[in-house]
PDB file of C-alpha atoms in Angstrom:
ATOM      1  CA  ASN V 112       6.840  46.999  -4.024  1.00 43.00           C
ATOM      2  CA  THR V 113       6.382  50.727  -3.474  1.00 40.00           C
ATOM      3  CA  ALA V 114       9.745  51.806  -4.865  1.00 52.00           C
ATOM      4  CA  MET V 115       9.585  52.331  -8.604  1.00 58.00           C
ATOM      5  CA  ALA V 116      11.916  50.058 -10.493  1.00 64.00           C
ATOM      6  CA  ALA V 117      14.861  52.016 -11.875  1.00 81.00           C
ATOM      7  CA  GLN V 118      14.577  52.849 -15.572  1.00 88.00           C
ATOM      8  CA  MET V 119      16.030  50.537 -18.183  1.00 92.00           C
ATOM      9  CA  THR V 120      18.470  52.462 -20.363  1.00 95.00           C
ATOM     10  CA  ASP V 121      20.153  51.488 -23.625  1.00 97.00           C
ATOM     11  CA  ALA V 122      23.145  50.474 -21.487  1.00 97.00           C
ATOM     12  CA  HIS V 123      20.955  47.940 -19.663  1.00 97.00           C
ATOM     13  CA  ARG V 124      19.487  46.697 -22.933  1.00 97.00           C
ATOM     14  CA  ARG V 125      22.883  46.198 -24.548  1.00 98.00           C
ATOM     15  CA  PHE V 126      24.117  44.405 -21.410  1.00 98.00           C
ATOM     16  CA  LEU V 127      21.146  42.036 -21.545  1.00 97.00           C
ATOM     17  CA  GLN V 128      21.572  41.365 -25.274  1.00 97.00           C
ATOM     18  CA  VAL V 129      25.224  40.404 -24.898  1.00 97.00           C
ATOM     19  CA  LEU V 130      24.512  38.179 -21.898  1.00 96.00           C
ATOM     20  CA  MET V 131      21.629  36.558 -23.767  1.00 93.00           C
ATOM     21  CA  SER V 132      23.835  35.739 -26.730  1.00 92.00           C
ATOM     22  CA  HIS V 133      26.381  34.053 -24.429  1.00 92.00           C
ATOM     23  CA  GLY V 134      23.928  32.374 -22.038  1.00 89.00           C
ATOM     24  CA  ILE V 135      26.582  32.499 -19.315  1.00 94.00           C
ATOM     25  CA  MET V 136      29.558  34.788 -18.686  1.00 96.00           C
ATOM     26  CA  GLU V 137      32.425  34.810 -16.232  1.00 97.00           C
ATOM     27  CA  GLY V 138      32.312  37.502 -13.523  1.00 97.00           C
ATOM     28  CA  SER V 139      35.272  39.587 -14.711  1.00 97.00           C
ATOM     29  CA  GLU V 140      33.835  39.600 -18.252  1.00 98.00           C
ATOM     30  CA  VAL V 141      30.495  40.787 -16.891  1.00 98.00           C
ATOM     31  CA  GLN V 142      32.236  43.613 -15.012  1.00 98.00           C
ATOM     32  CA  LYS V 143      33.961  44.724 -18.226  1.00 98.00           C
ATOM     33  CA  LEU V 144      30.668  44.494 -20.095  1.00 98.00           C
ATOM     34  CA  HIS V 145      28.928  46.633 -17.443  1.00 98.00           C
ATOM     35  CA  ARG V 146      31.556  49.321 -17.850  1.00 97.00           C
ATOM     36  CA  ARG V 147      31.546  49.181 -21.662  1.00 98.00           C
ATOM     37  CA  CYS V 148      27.729  49.454 -21.864  1.00 98.00           C
ATOM     38  CA  CYS V 149      27.682  52.455 -19.550  1.00 97.00           C
ATOM     39  CA  GLU V 150      30.470  54.181 -21.493  1.00 97.00           C
ATOM     40  CA  ILE V 151      28.942  53.558 -24.932  1.00 97.00           C
ATOM     41  CA  HIS V 152      25.547  54.904 -23.858  1.00 96.00           C
ATOM     42  CA  LYS V 153      26.893  57.626 -21.541  1.00 96.00           C
ATOM     43  CA  VAL V 154      25.154  56.203 -18.492  1.00 93.00           C
ATOM     44  CA  TYR V 155      26.606  56.819 -15.026  1.00 92.00           C
ATOM     45  CA  TYR V 156      29.111  54.030 -14.251  1.00 94.00           C
ATOM     46  CA  ALA V 157      30.370  52.935 -10.852  1.00 94.00           C
ATOM     47  CA  HIS V 158      32.427  49.747 -10.614  1.00 93.00           C
ATOM     48  CA  ASP V 159      30.778  48.706  -7.336  1.00 95.00           C
ATOM     49  CA  LYS V 160      27.242  49.129  -8.691  1.00 95.00           C
ATOM     50  CA  LEU V 161      27.070  46.008 -10.885  1.00 96.00           C
ATOM     51  CA  ASP V 162      24.523  44.359  -8.558  1.00 95.00           C
ATOM     52  CA  ASP V 163      22.231  47.398  -8.736  1.00 95.00           C
ATOM     53  CA  PHE V 164      22.639  47.510 -12.508  1.00 96.00           C
ATOM     54  CA  ILE V 165      21.669  43.832 -12.775  1.00 97.00           C
ATOM     55  CA  SER V 166      18.713  44.170 -10.413  1.00 95.00           C
ATOM     56  CA  THR V 167      17.358  46.960 -12.624  1.00 96.00           C
ATOM     57  CA  VAL V 168      17.538  44.578 -15.581  1.00 97.00           C
ATOM     58  CA  ASN V 169      15.966  41.821 -13.459  1.00 96.00           C
ATOM     59  CA  SER V 170      13.033  43.992 -12.379  1.00 95.00           C
ATOM     60  CA  HIS V 171      12.201  44.471 -16.073  1.00 94.00           C
ATOM     61  CA  LEU V 172      12.697  40.781 -16.856  1.00 94.00           C
ATOM     62  CA  GLN V 173      10.307  39.719 -14.084  1.00 91.00           C
ATOM     63  CA  PRO V 174       7.100  39.860 -16.184  1.00 91.00           C
ATOM     64  CA  LEU V 175       8.886  37.660 -18.748  1.00 90.00           C
ATOM     65  CA  PHE V 176       9.784  35.093 -16.063  1.00 89.00           C
ATOM     66  CA  MET V 177      13.478  35.554 -16.780  1.00 91.00           C
ATOM     67  CA  GLN V 178      16.278  36.433 -14.379  1.00 95.00           C
ATOM     68  CA  ILE V 179      20.020  37.048 -14.434  1.00 97.00           C
ATOM     69  CA  ARG V 180      21.475  34.845 -11.705  1.00 95.00           C
ATOM     70  CA  LYS V 181      24.909  34.734 -10.176  1.00 95.00           C
ATOM     71  CA  GLY V 182      26.587  31.414  -9.465  1.00 94.00           C
ATOM     72  CA  MET V 183      30.000  29.945  -8.863  1.00 93.00           C
ATOM     73  CA  SER V 184      32.215  27.712 -10.965  1.00 94.00           C
ATOM     74  CA  GLU V 185      32.841  24.556  -8.970  1.00 93.00           C
ATOM     75  CA  ASP V 186      36.274  24.224 -10.562  1.00 89.00           C
ATOM     76  CA  ASP V 187      37.848  27.497  -9.517  1.00 90.00           C
ATOM     77  CA  GLY V 188      35.259  29.288  -7.385  1.00 92.00           C
ATOM     78  CA  ARG V 189      34.926  32.186  -9.818  1.00 95.00           C
ATOM     79  CA  ALA V 190      31.624  34.035 -10.142  1.00 95.00           C
ATOM     80  CA  HIS V 191      29.504  33.516 -13.259  1.00 97.00           C
ATOM     81  CA  TYR V 192      26.286  35.154 -14.409  1.00 97.00           C
ATOM     82  CA  ALA V 193      23.643  33.304 -16.385  1.00 95.00           C
ATOM     83  CA  LEU V 194      20.292  34.238 -17.856  1.00 93.00           C
ATOM     84  CA  VAL V 195      17.707  31.860 -16.421  1.00 90.00           C
ATOM     85  CA  ASN V 196      14.203  31.087 -17.620  1.00 84.00           C
ATOM     86  CA  LEU V 197      11.873  30.752 -14.605  1.00 84.00           C
ATOM     87  CA  ALA V 198       8.708  29.954 -16.529  1.00 76.00           C
ATOM     88  CA  GLU V 199       9.357  26.302 -17.258  1.00 69.00           C
ATOM     89  CA  THR V 200      11.125  23.654 -15.318  1.00 66.00           C
ATOM     90  CA  GLU V 201      14.573  23.292 -16.822  1.00 69.00           C
ATOM     91  CA  ILE V 202      13.964  19.807 -18.170  1.00 75.00           C
ATOM     92  CA  THR V 203      10.879  20.997 -20.104  1.00 74.00           C
ATOM     93  CA  LYS V 204      12.911  23.880 -21.428  1.00 76.00           C
ATOM     94  CA  MET V 205      15.520  21.429 -22.732  1.00 84.00           C
ATOM     95  CA  ALA V 206      12.731  19.417 -24.343  1.00 82.00           C
ATOM     96  CA  SER V 207      12.360  21.966 -27.113  1.00 83.00           C
ATOM     97  CA  ASP V 208      16.018  21.444 -28.127  1.00 88.00           C
ATOM     98  CA  TYR V 209      16.478  17.685 -27.801  1.00 94.00           C
ATOM     99  CA  THR V 210      14.706  14.483 -28.754  1.00 94.00           C
ATOM    100  CA  GLU V 211      13.088  12.287 -26.111  1.00 93.00           C
ATOM    101  CA  ASN V 212      15.883   9.757 -25.969  1.00 94.00           C
ATOM    102  CA  GLU V 213      18.560  12.480 -25.862  1.00 96.00           C
ATOM    103  CA  LEU V 214      16.705  13.982 -22.925  1.00 95.00           C
ATOM    104  CA  GLU V 215      16.491  10.598 -21.229  1.00 95.00           C
ATOM    105  CA  LEU V 216      20.243  10.144 -21.683  1.00 96.00           C
ATOM    106  CA  PHE V 217      20.782  13.561 -20.091  1.00 96.00           C
ATOM    107  CA  LYS V 218      18.558  12.712 -17.101  1.00 94.00           C
ATOM    108  CA  LYS V 219      20.364   9.410 -16.585  1.00 96.00           C
ATOM    109  CA  THR V 220      23.729  11.160 -16.835  1.00 97.00           C
ATOM    110  CA  MET V 221      22.545  13.683 -14.281  1.00 96.00           C
ATOM    111  CA  ASP V 222      21.530  10.803 -11.975  1.00 95.00           C
ATOM    112  CA  LEU V 223      25.021   9.320 -12.243  1.00 96.00           C
ATOM    113  CA  ILE V 224      26.712  12.649 -11.558  1.00 96.00           C
ATOM    114  CA  ILE V 225      24.519  13.605  -8.602  1.00 94.00           C
ATOM    115  CA  LEU V 226      24.634  10.139  -7.012  1.00 92.00           C
ATOM    116  CA  SER V 227      28.417   9.879  -7.443  1.00 91.00           C
ATOM    117  CA  GLU V 228      30.917  10.487  -4.634  1.00 83.00           C
ATOM    118  CA  ASN V 229      32.784  13.302  -6.359  1.00 85.00           C
ATOM    119  CA  GLY V 230      30.307  14.824  -8.803  1.00 92.00           C
ATOM    120  CA  PHE V 231      31.640  13.128 -11.939  1.00 94.00           C
ATOM    121  CA  ALA V 232      30.447  10.317 -14.207  1.00 96.00           C
ATOM    122  CA  SER V 233      32.800   8.473 -16.548  1.00 97.00           C
ATOM    123  CA  SER V 234      32.042   8.349 -20.261  1.00 96.00           C
ATOM    124  CA  THR V 235      32.134   4.527 -20.029  1.00 96.00           C
ATOM    125  CA  ASP V 236      29.330   4.489 -17.453  1.00 96.00           C
ATOM    126  CA  ILE V 237      27.287   7.016 -19.436  1.00 97.00           C
ATOM    127  CA  LEU V 238      27.713   5.165 -22.738  1.00 96.00           C
ATOM    128  CA  ASN V 239      26.637   1.928 -21.047  1.00 95.00           C
ATOM    129  CA  LEU V 240      23.276   3.623 -20.399  1.00 93.00           C
ATOM    130  CA  ALA V 241      22.734   4.251 -24.110  1.00 92.00           C
ATOM    131  CA  ASP V 242      21.215   0.838 -24.772  1.00 87.00           C
ATOM    132  CA  THR V 243      19.053   0.876 -21.611  1.00 92.00           C
ATOM    133  CA  LEU V 244      16.996   3.898 -22.713  1.00 94.00           C
ATOM    134  CA  LYS V 245      13.239   3.280 -22.513  1.00 94.00           C
ATOM    135  CA  THR V 246      12.274   5.879 -25.117  1.00 92.00           C
ATOM    136  CA  LYS V 247      14.540   4.556 -27.871  1.00 92.00           C
ATOM    137  CA  LYS V 248      17.876   2.803 -27.528  1.00 92.00           C
ATOM    138  CA  MET V 249      20.952   4.599 -28.756  1.00 94.00           C
ATOM    139  CA  LYS V 250      24.130   3.227 -30.306  1.00 94.00           C
ATOM    140  CA  LYS V 251      27.330   4.181 -28.469  1.00 94.00           C
ATOM    141  CA  LYS V 252      28.606   6.230 -31.425  1.00 95.00           C
ATOM    142  CA  GLU V 253      25.370   8.205 -31.411  1.00 96.00           C
ATOM    143  CA  ALA V 254      25.490   8.659 -27.628  1.00 96.00           C
ATOM    144  CA  GLU V 255      29.053  10.017 -27.928  1.00 96.00           C
ATOM    145  CA  GLN V 256      27.789  12.646 -30.379  1.00 97.00           C
ATOM    146  CA  VAL V 257      24.920  13.579 -28.068  1.00 97.00           C
ATOM    147  CA  LEU V 258      27.321  14.024 -25.139  1.00 97.00           C
ATOM    148  CA  LYS V 259      29.415  16.333 -27.288  1.00 97.00           C
ATOM    149  CA  VAL V 260      26.314  18.422 -28.013  1.00 96.00           C
ATOM    150  CA  PHE V 261      25.495  18.626 -24.278  1.00 96.00           C
ATOM    151  CA  VAL V 262      29.034  19.924 -23.699  1.00 96.00           C
ATOM    152  CA  ASP V 263      28.789  22.442 -26.569  1.00 94.00           C
ATOM    153  CA  ASP V 264      25.418  23.637 -25.245  1.00 92.00           C
ATOM    154  CA  LYS V 265      26.911  24.080 -21.755  1.00 92.00           C
ATOM    155  CA  TRP V 266      24.771  21.511 -19.920  1.00 94.00           C
ATOM    156  CA  LEU V 267      27.735  19.239 -19.207  1.00 97.00           C
ATOM    157  CA  SER V 268      31.450  19.842 -19.002  1.00 96.00           C
ATOM    158  CA  GLU V 269      34.082  17.207 -19.632  1.00 96.00           C
ATOM    159  CA  ARG V 270      37.606  16.615 -18.352  1.00 93.00           C
ATOM    160  CA  SER V 271      39.604  13.623 -19.627  1.00 92.00           C
ATOM    161  CA  GLY V 272      36.609  11.366 -20.131  1.00 93.00           C
ATOM    162  CA  GLU V 273      34.812  12.418 -16.939  1.00 96.00           C
ATOM    163  CA  TYR V 274      31.606  14.456 -17.117  1.00 97.00           C
ATOM    164  CA  THR V 275      30.089  16.844 -14.607  1.00 97.00           C
ATOM    165  CA  LEU V 276      27.353  19.494 -14.721  1.00 96.00           C
ATOM    166  CA  HIS V 277      28.376  22.769 -16.368  1.00 96.00           C
ATOM    167  CA  THR V 278      28.226  25.929 -14.231  1.00 95.00           C
ATOM    168  CA  ARG V 279      25.355  27.165 -16.414  1.00 93.00           C
ATOM    169  CA  CYS V 280      23.425  23.961 -15.763  1.00 93.00           C
ATOM    170  CA  ILE V 281      23.947  24.263 -12.000  1.00 93.00           C
ATOM    171  CA  ILE V 282      22.791  27.900 -11.956  1.00 92.00           C
ATOM    172  CA  GLU V 283      19.721  27.076 -14.061  1.00 89.00           C
ATOM    173  CA  MET V 284      18.823  23.779 -12.444  1.00 90.00           C
ATOM    174  CA  GLU V 285      19.602  24.365  -8.791  1.00 90.00           C
ATOM    175  CA  GLN V 286      15.918  24.384  -7.740  1.00 86.00           C
ATOM    176  CA  TYR V 287      15.060  21.428  -9.973  1.00 88.00           C
ATOM    177  CA  ILE V 288      17.929  19.357  -8.566  1.00 93.00           C
ATOM    178  CA  LEU V 289      17.252  20.270  -4.932  1.00 90.00           C
ATOM    179  CA  SER V 290      13.594  19.307  -5.261  1.00 88.00           C
ATOM    180  CA  ASN V 291      14.049  16.206  -7.421  1.00 90.00           C
ATOM    181  CA  TYR V 292      17.057  14.782  -5.605  1.00 92.00           C
ATOM    182  CA  HIS V 293      16.251  16.027  -2.124  1.00 86.00           C
ATOM    183  CA  ASP V 294      17.664  12.907  -0.426  1.00 84.00           C
ATOM    184  CA  VAL V 295      21.062  13.177  -2.088  1.00 88.00           C
ATOM    185  CA  ALA V 296      21.560  16.723  -3.388  1.00 90.00           C
ATOM    186  CA  ARG V 297      23.904  18.565  -1.052  1.00 87.00           C
ATOM    187  CA  LYS V 298      24.213  22.229  -0.271  1.00 91.00           C
ATOM    188  CA  CYS V 299      27.712  23.508   0.445  1.00 94.00           C
ATOM    189  CA  ASN V 300      28.206  24.115   4.170  1.00 93.00           C
ATOM    190  CA  ILE V 301      30.160  27.292   3.419  1.00 92.00           C
ATOM    191  CA  CYS V 302      28.330  29.124   0.604  1.00 92.00           C
ATOM    192  CA  HIS V 303      24.970  27.302   0.966  1.00 91.00           C
ATOM    193  CA  SER V 304      24.432  26.757  -2.739  1.00 91.00           C
ATOM    194  CA  LEU V 305      24.118  23.412  -4.477  1.00 93.00           C
ATOM    195  CA  ALA V 306      27.376  21.417  -4.483  1.00 93.00           C
ATOM    196  CA  ILE V 307      27.867  18.785  -7.194  1.00 93.00           C
ATOM    197  CA  GLN V 308      31.657  18.427  -7.128  1.00 91.00           C
ATOM    198  CA  SER V 309      32.283  18.358  -3.421  1.00 90.00           C
ATOM    199  CA  GLN V 310      34.202  16.836  -0.550  1.00 91.00           C
ATOM    200  CA  VAL V 311      32.194  15.231   2.207  1.00 90.00           C
ATOM    201  CA  CYS V 312      32.999  14.772   5.902  1.00 92.00           C
ATOM    202  CA  GLU V 313      33.295  11.055   6.649  1.00 91.00           C
ATOM    203  CA  SER V 314      31.845  11.537  10.128  1.00 92.00           C
ATOM    204  CA  CYS V 315      28.766  13.677   9.571  1.00 92.00           C
ATOM    205  CA  GLY V 316      28.261  13.867   5.778  1.00 89.00           C
ATOM    206  CA  THR V 317      28.688  17.642   5.569  1.00 91.00           C
ATOM    207  CA  GLY V 318      29.624  18.652   2.010  1.00 92.00           C
ATOM    208  CA  MET V 319      31.672  21.542   0.673  1.00 93.00           C
ATOM    209  CA  HIS V 320      32.636  22.802  -2.789  1.00 93.00           C
ATOM    210  CA  LEU V 321      36.331  22.313  -3.538  1.00 91.00           C
ATOM    211  CA  PRO V 322      37.006  26.080  -3.858  1.00 93.00           C
ATOM    212  CA  CYS V 323      35.158  26.587  -0.547  1.00 93.00           C
ATOM    213  CA  VAL V 324      37.224  23.795   1.059  1.00 93.00           C
ATOM    214  CA  ARG V 325      40.396  25.528  -0.140  1.00 92.00           C
ATOM    215  CA  LYS V 326      39.307  28.903   1.225  1.00 92.00           C
ATOM    216  CA  TYR V 327      37.957  27.547   4.498  1.00 92.00           C
ATOM    217  CA  PHE V 328      41.013  25.486   5.452  1.00 92.00           C
ATOM    218  CA  ARG V 329      43.569  28.029   4.256  1.00 91.00           C
ATOM    219  CA  ALA V 330      43.621  29.672   7.668  1.00 82.00           C
ATOM    220  CA  GLN V 331      43.585  26.487   9.740  1.00 84.00           C
ATOM    221  CA  THR V 332      46.592  24.517  10.893  1.00 85.00           C
ATOM    222  CA  GLU V 333      44.564  21.335  11.227  1.00 90.00           C
ATOM    223  CA  PRO V 334      41.561  20.824   8.949  1.00 93.00           C
ATOM    224  CA  ARG V 335      38.437  20.074  10.990  1.00 94.00           C
ATOM    225  CA  CYS V 336      34.848  19.773   9.798  1.00 94.00           C
ATOM    226  CA  PRO V 337      32.969  23.078  10.268  1.00 92.00           C
ATOM    227  CA  GLN V 338      29.929  21.064  11.350  1.00 93.00           C
ATOM    228  CA  CYS V 339      31.095  18.269  13.689  1.00 95.00           C
ATOM    229  CA  ASN V 340      34.713  19.358  14.287  1.00 94.00           C
ATOM    230  CA  ASP V 341      36.108  15.920  13.369  1.00 95.00           C
ATOM    231  CA  PHE V 342      39.357  15.731  11.404  1.00 94.00           C
ATOM    232  CA  TRP V 343      38.760  16.435   7.686  1.00 94.00           C
ATOM    233  CA  SER V 344      40.122  13.290   6.035  1.00 90.00           C
ATOM    234  CA  CYS V 345      39.880  14.357   2.366  1.00 90.00           C
ATOM    235  CA  ASP V 346      42.945  15.797   0.630  1.00 88.00           C
ATOM    236  CA  ILE V 347      42.683  19.561   0.618  1.00 85.00           C
ATOM    237  CA  PRO V 348      42.788  20.636  -3.063  1.00 79.00           C
TER     238      PRO V 348
END
């Protein structure tokens, strides 16, 4: 790379510190943060220069094998930014925070979610795995606590007893999931990133995120698959 990386300023450093303390932030929050950091440290601010600002930070994070990545919430399609560690595979990174059997429960939960039709696993199904763990069996009460920790730590998110992968987890683990579940992991036909919660064409198996489905079919009188042109039989969200 012949171009010199732009200088890190105190504005960039503050931005990184705040993002680090949150782990993940919603897009509009990140835009506000960008502006606030520039104003506090009297650095030139332009509202359409967030990407440049972040790539400056990223060029300085590169030697540390870290990166700020942008992703999308599968619930509402909103942009999120997360700080990602590129040095270790995500599962090894989790290993420093959780015991072996907690990690095994997470992997098995991830299997259920990724292999499911809609990207969710019920708490009943997850808790039934607790006493099948090879590392060390877990009582259901204990497993419930562990699931709560995974939600608090933003690896899973939960809606009325159904679990799916948190946006942060998807941003961090996209490569891991695509390479470890390459037969079943789907990319969204519209935005081309990993789709966990998705609708799938019954004819050709093309998958799309729900927010992408909403956007894509908004303009069409009759919903047809973007890939095979067959009628889209799922209910448009």
